[in-house]
Short mmCIF file of C-alpha atoms in Angstrom, two decimals:
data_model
loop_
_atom_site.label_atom_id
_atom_site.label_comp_id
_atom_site.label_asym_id
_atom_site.label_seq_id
_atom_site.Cartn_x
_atom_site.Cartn_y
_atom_site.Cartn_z
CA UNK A 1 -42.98 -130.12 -25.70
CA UNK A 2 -42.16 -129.32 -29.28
CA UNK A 3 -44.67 -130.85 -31.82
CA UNK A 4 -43.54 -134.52 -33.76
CA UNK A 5 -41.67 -133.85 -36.87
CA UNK A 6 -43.69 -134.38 -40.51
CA UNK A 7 -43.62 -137.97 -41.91
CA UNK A 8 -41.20 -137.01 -44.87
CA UNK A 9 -38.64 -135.31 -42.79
CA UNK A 10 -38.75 -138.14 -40.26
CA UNK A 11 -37.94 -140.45 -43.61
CA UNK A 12 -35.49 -137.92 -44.87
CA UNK A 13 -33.46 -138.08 -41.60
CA UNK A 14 -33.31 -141.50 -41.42
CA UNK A 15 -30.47 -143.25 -43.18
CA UNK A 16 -32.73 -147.11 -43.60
CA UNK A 17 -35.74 -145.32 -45.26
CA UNK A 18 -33.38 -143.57 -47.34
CA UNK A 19 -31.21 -146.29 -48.37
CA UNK A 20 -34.22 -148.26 -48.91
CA UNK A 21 -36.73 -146.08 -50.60
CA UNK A 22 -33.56 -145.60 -53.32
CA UNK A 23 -33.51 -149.31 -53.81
CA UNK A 24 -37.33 -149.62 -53.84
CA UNK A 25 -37.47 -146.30 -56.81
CA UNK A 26 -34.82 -148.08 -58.03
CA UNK A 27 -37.62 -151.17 -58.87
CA UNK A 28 -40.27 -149.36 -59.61
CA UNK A 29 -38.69 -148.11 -62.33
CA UNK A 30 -37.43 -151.24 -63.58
CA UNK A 31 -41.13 -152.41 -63.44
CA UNK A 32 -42.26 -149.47 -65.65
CA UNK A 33 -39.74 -150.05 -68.12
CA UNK A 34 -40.81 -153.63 -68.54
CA UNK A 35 -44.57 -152.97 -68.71
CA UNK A 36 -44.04 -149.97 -71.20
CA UNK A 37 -41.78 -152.58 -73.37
CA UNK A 38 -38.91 -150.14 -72.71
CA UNK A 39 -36.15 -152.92 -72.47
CA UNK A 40 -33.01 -153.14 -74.57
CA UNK A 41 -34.42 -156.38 -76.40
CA UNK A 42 -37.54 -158.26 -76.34
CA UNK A 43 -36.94 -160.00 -72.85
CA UNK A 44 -37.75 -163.66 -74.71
CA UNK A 45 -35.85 -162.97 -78.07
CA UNK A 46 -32.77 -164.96 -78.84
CA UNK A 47 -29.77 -164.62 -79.96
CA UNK A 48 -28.20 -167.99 -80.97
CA UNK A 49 -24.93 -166.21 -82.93
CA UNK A 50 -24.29 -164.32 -79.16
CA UNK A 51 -25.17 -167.00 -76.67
CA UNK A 52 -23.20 -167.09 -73.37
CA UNK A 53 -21.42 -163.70 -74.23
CA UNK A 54 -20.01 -161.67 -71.31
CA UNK A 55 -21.54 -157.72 -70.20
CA UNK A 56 -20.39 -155.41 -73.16
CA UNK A 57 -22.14 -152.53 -74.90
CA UNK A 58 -24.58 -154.19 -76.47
CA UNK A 59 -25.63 -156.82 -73.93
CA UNK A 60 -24.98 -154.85 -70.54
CA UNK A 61 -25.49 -157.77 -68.26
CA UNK A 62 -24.29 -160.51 -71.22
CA UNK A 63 -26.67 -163.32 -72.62
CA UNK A 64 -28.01 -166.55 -71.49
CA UNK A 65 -27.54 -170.60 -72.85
CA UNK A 66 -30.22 -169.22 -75.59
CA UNK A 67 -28.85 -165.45 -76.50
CA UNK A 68 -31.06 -163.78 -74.59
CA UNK A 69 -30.53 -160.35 -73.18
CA UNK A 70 -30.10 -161.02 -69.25
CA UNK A 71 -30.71 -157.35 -68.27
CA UNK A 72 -33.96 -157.30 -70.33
CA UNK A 73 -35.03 -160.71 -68.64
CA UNK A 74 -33.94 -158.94 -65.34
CA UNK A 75 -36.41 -156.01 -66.23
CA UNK A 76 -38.75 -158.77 -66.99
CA UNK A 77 -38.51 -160.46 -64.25
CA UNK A 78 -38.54 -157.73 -61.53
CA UNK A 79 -42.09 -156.67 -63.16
CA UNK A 80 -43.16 -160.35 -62.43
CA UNK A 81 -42.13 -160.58 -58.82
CA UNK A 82 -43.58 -157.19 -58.04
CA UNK A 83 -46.55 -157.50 -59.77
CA UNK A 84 -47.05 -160.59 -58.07
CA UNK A 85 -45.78 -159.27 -54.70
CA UNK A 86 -48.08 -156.07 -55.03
CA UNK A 87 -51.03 -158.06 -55.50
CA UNK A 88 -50.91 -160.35 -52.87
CA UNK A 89 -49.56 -158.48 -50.31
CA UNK A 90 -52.66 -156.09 -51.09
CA UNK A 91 -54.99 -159.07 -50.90
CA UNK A 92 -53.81 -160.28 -47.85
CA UNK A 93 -53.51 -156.45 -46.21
CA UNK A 94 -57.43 -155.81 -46.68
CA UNK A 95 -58.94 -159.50 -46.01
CA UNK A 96 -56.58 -159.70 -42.73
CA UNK A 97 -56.79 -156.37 -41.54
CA UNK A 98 -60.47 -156.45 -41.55
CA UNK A 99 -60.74 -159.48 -40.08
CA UNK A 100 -57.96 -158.55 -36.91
CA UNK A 101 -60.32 -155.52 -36.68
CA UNK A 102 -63.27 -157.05 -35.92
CA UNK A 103 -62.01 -159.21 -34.23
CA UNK A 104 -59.84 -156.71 -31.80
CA UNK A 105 -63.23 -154.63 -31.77
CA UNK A 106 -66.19 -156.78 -31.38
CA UNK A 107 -64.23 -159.87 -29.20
CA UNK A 108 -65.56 -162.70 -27.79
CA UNK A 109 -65.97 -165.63 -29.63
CA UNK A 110 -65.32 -163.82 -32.71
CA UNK A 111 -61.97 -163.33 -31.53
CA UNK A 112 -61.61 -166.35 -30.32
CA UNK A 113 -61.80 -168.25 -33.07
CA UNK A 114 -60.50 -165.64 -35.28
CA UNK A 115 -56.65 -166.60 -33.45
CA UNK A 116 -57.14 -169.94 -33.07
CA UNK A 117 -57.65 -170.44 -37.29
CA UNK A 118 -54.43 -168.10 -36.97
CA UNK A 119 -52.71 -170.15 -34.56
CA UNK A 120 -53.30 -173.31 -36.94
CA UNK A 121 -51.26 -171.32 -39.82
CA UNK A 122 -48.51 -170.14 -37.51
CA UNK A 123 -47.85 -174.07 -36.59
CA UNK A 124 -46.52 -174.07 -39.98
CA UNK A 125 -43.63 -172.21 -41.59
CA UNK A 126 -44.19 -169.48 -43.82
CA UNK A 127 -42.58 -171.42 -46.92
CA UNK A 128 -43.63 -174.64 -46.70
CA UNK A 129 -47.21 -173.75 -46.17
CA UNK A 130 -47.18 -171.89 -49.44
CA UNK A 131 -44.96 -174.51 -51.22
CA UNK A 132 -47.95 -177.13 -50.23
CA UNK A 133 -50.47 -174.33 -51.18
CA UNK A 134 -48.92 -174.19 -55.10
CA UNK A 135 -48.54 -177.92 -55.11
CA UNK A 136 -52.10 -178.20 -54.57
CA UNK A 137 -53.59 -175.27 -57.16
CA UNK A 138 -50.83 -175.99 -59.42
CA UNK A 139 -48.15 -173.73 -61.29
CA UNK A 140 -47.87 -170.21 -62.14
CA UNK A 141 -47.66 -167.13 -61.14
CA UNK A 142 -51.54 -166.45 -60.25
CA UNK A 143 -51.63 -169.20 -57.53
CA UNK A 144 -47.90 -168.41 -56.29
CA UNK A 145 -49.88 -164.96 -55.54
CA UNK A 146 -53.01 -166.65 -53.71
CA UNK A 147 -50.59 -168.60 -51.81
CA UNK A 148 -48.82 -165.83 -50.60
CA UNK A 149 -51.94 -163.90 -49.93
CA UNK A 150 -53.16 -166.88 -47.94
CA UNK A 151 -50.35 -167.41 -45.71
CA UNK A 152 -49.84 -163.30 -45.25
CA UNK A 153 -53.66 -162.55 -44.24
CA UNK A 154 -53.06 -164.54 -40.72
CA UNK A 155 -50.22 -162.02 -40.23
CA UNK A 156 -52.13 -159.05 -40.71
CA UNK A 157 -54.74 -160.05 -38.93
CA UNK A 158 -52.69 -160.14 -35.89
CA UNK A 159 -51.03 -157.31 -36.67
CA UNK A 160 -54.40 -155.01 -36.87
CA UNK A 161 -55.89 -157.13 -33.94
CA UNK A 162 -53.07 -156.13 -31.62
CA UNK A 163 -53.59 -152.15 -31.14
CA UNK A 164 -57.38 -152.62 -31.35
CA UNK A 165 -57.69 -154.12 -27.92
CA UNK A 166 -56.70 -151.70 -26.13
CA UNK A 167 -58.58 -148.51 -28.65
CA UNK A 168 -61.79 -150.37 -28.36
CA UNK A 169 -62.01 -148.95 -24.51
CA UNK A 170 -60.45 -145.40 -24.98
CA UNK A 171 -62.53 -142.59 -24.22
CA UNK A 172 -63.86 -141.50 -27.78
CA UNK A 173 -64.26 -144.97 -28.89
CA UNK A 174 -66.79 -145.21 -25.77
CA UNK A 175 -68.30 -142.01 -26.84
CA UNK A 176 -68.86 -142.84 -30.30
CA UNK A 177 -70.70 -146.15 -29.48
CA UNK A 178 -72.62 -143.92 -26.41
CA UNK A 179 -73.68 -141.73 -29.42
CA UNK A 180 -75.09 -144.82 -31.14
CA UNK A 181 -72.63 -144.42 -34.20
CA UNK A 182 -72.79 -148.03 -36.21
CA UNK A 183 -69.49 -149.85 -35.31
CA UNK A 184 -68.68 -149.72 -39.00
CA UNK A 185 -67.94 -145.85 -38.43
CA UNK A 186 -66.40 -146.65 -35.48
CA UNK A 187 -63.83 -148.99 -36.93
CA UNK A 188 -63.17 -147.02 -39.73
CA UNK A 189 -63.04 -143.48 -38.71
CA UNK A 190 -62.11 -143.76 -35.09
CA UNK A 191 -59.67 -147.07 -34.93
CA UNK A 192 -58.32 -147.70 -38.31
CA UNK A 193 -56.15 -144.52 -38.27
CA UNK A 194 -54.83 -145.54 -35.18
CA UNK A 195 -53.80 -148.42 -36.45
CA UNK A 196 -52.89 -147.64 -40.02
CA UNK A 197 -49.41 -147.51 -39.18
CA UNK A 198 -48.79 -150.83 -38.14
CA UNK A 199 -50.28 -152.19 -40.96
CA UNK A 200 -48.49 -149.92 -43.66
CA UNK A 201 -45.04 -150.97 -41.73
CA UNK A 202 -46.04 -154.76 -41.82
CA UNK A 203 -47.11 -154.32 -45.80
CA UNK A 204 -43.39 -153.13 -46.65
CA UNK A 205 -41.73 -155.73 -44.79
CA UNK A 206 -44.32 -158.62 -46.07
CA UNK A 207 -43.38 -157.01 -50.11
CA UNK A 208 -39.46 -158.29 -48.97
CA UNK A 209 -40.88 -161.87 -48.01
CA UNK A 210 -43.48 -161.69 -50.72
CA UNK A 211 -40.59 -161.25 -53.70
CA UNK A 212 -38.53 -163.71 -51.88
CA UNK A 213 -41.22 -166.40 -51.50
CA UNK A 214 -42.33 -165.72 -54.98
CA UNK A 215 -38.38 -166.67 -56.11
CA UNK A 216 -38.26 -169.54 -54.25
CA UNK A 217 -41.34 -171.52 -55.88
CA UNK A 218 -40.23 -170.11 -59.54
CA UNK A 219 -36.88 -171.87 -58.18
CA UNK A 220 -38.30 -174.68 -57.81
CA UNK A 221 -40.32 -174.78 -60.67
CA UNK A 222 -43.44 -174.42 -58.93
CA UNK A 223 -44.43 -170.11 -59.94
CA UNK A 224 -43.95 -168.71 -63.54
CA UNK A 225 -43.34 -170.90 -66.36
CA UNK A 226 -41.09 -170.29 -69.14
CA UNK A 227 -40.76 -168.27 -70.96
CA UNK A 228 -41.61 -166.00 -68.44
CA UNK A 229 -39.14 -164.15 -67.08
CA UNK A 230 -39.02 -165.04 -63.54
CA UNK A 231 -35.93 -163.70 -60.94
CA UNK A 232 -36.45 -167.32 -59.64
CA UNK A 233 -36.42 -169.46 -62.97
CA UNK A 234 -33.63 -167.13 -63.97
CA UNK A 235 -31.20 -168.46 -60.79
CA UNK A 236 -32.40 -172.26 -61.39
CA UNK A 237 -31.72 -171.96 -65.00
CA UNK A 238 -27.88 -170.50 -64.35
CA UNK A 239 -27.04 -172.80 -62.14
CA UNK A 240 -24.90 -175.11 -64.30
CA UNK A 241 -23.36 -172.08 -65.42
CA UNK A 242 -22.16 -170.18 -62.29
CA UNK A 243 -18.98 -170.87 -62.84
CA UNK A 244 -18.44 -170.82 -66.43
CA UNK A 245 -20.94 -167.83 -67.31
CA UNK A 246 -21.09 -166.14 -64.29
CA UNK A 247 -23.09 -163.58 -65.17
CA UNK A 248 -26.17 -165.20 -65.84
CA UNK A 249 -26.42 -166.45 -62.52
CA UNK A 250 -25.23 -163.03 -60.70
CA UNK A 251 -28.20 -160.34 -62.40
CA UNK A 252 -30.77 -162.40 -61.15
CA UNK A 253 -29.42 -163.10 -57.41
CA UNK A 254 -27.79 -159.41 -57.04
CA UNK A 255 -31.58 -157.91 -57.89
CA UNK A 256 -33.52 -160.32 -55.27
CA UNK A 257 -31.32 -159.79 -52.27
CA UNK A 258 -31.32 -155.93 -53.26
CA UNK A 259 -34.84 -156.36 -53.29
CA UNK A 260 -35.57 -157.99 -49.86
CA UNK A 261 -33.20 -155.56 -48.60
CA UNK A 262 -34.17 -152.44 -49.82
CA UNK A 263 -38.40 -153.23 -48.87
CA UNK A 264 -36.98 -154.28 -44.99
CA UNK A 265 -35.22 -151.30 -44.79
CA UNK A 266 -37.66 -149.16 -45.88
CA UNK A 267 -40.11 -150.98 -43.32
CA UNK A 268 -37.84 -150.01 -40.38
CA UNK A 269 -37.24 -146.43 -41.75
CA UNK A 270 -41.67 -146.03 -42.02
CA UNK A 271 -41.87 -148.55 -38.34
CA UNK A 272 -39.17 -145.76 -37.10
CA UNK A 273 -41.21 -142.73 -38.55
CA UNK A 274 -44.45 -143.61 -37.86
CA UNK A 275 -43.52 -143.58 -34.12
CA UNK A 276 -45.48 -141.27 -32.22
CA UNK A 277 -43.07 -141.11 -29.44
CA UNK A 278 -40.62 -139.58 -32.26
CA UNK A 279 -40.32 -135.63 -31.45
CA UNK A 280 -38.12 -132.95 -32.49
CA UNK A 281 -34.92 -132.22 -30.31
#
């Protein structure tokens, strides 16, 4: 039996990790151009004289109801939803994951009660729970990200918890805790890798609901406040003008369903690489 191909060719090979790591360079580098300042204007500067003016040379993506650049506040805005994104999803990937592995390794009533509290967040959807989450802390973007860390860490909990029930009785799990190694070292040299891929899979595909969730409640008015530039705020903002001004409404929307699709596609492209059943032909 011929040995499993290398991570990167298994990516290279496969047309949604391709397609989707492309879209998800394709933000990153929008992200580094904002945070470096490297956008064609100031992404809150006005221009009153060129307000409402159509994609041209010097406004690529046209201008807003104030003047302002719409590809800068796109640049802008991507930044925002990433950064925000990044940072929850990251929160929500340690706290849960260490929780679903203790409580996949250790059981009992630890387990127990770590899926009922997860049950009790499931009973609600994903949205709503982190609309009522916001409501409660308030605007911005800093709570939109501890709401979306909040109603992710259930998730990954599950999602570490799963694999670890059935490691915890494998043969060198056994033989590690016959040697008397502290389960600490157990978990983290013996089960984690085993279960590292799950978890990386379930962080790209939570980024794609992360970014859309963090739209939604700058939508509604609930995430960043102007004059941050927010993908969300942008779309609310243009409604009035979707028909008249088209393009004001169009950057923002194009760049968030690019973005939900380009992180789930590069979650099935790892999910399909990560496979250990994957070999070489």
């Amino acid at each position: 039996m011929s040995a499993p191909q290398p991570l990167i060719r298994r990516l290279m090979v496969s047309p949604s990790a391709v397609v989707g790591g492309i879209i998800v360079a394709v933000l990153v580098i929008a992200m580094v151009m904002a945070l470096v300042g490297a956008t064609p204007y100031p992404p809150a500067e006005t221009h009153p004289e060129s307000r409402l003016q159509g994609p041209s040379w010097s406004y690529l993506l046209g201008t807003d109801l104030l003047g302002r650049d719409v590809l800068s506040r796109v640049l802008d805005g991507v930044r925002l939803s990433l950064q925000v994104s990044i940072v929850a999803v990251a929160v929500a990937a340690v706290i849960g994951s260490t929780i679903g592995l203790a409580a996949g390794f250790f059981g009992r009533w630890l387990d127990t009660a770590t899926m009922r509290v997860a049950d009790v967040f499931f009973a609600f959807p994903a949205i709503l729970l982190a609309l009522a989450i916001v409501t409660a802390l308030g605007s911005g973007w800093r709570n939109t990200a501890i709401a979306i860390a909040v109603v992710y860490t259930p998730i990954f909990a599950r999602v570490a918890r799963g694999p670890v029930l059935s490691l915890r009785t494998r043969e060198y799990v056994e033989a590690a805790e016959g040697l008397g190694f502290h389960p600490a070292r157990i978990l983290v040299v013996h089960v984690l890798p085993n279960v590292a891929a799950a978890i990386i899979v379930q962080i790209s595909l939570a980024l794609s609901w992360a970014i859309l969730t963090e739209s939604s409640l700058s939508f509604l008015g609930l995430g960043a406040q102007p004059p941050q530039a927010s993908l969300g705020l942008m779309i609310a903002d243009s409604r009035p003008l979707a028909t008249t001004a088209w393009w004001t409404f169009a950057g923002p929307a194009v760049v968030v369903a690019a973005a939900v699709i380009g992180f789930n596609l590069l979650g099935d492209g790892l999910r399909d690489a990560l496979d250990p059943t994957q070999e070489d032909e």
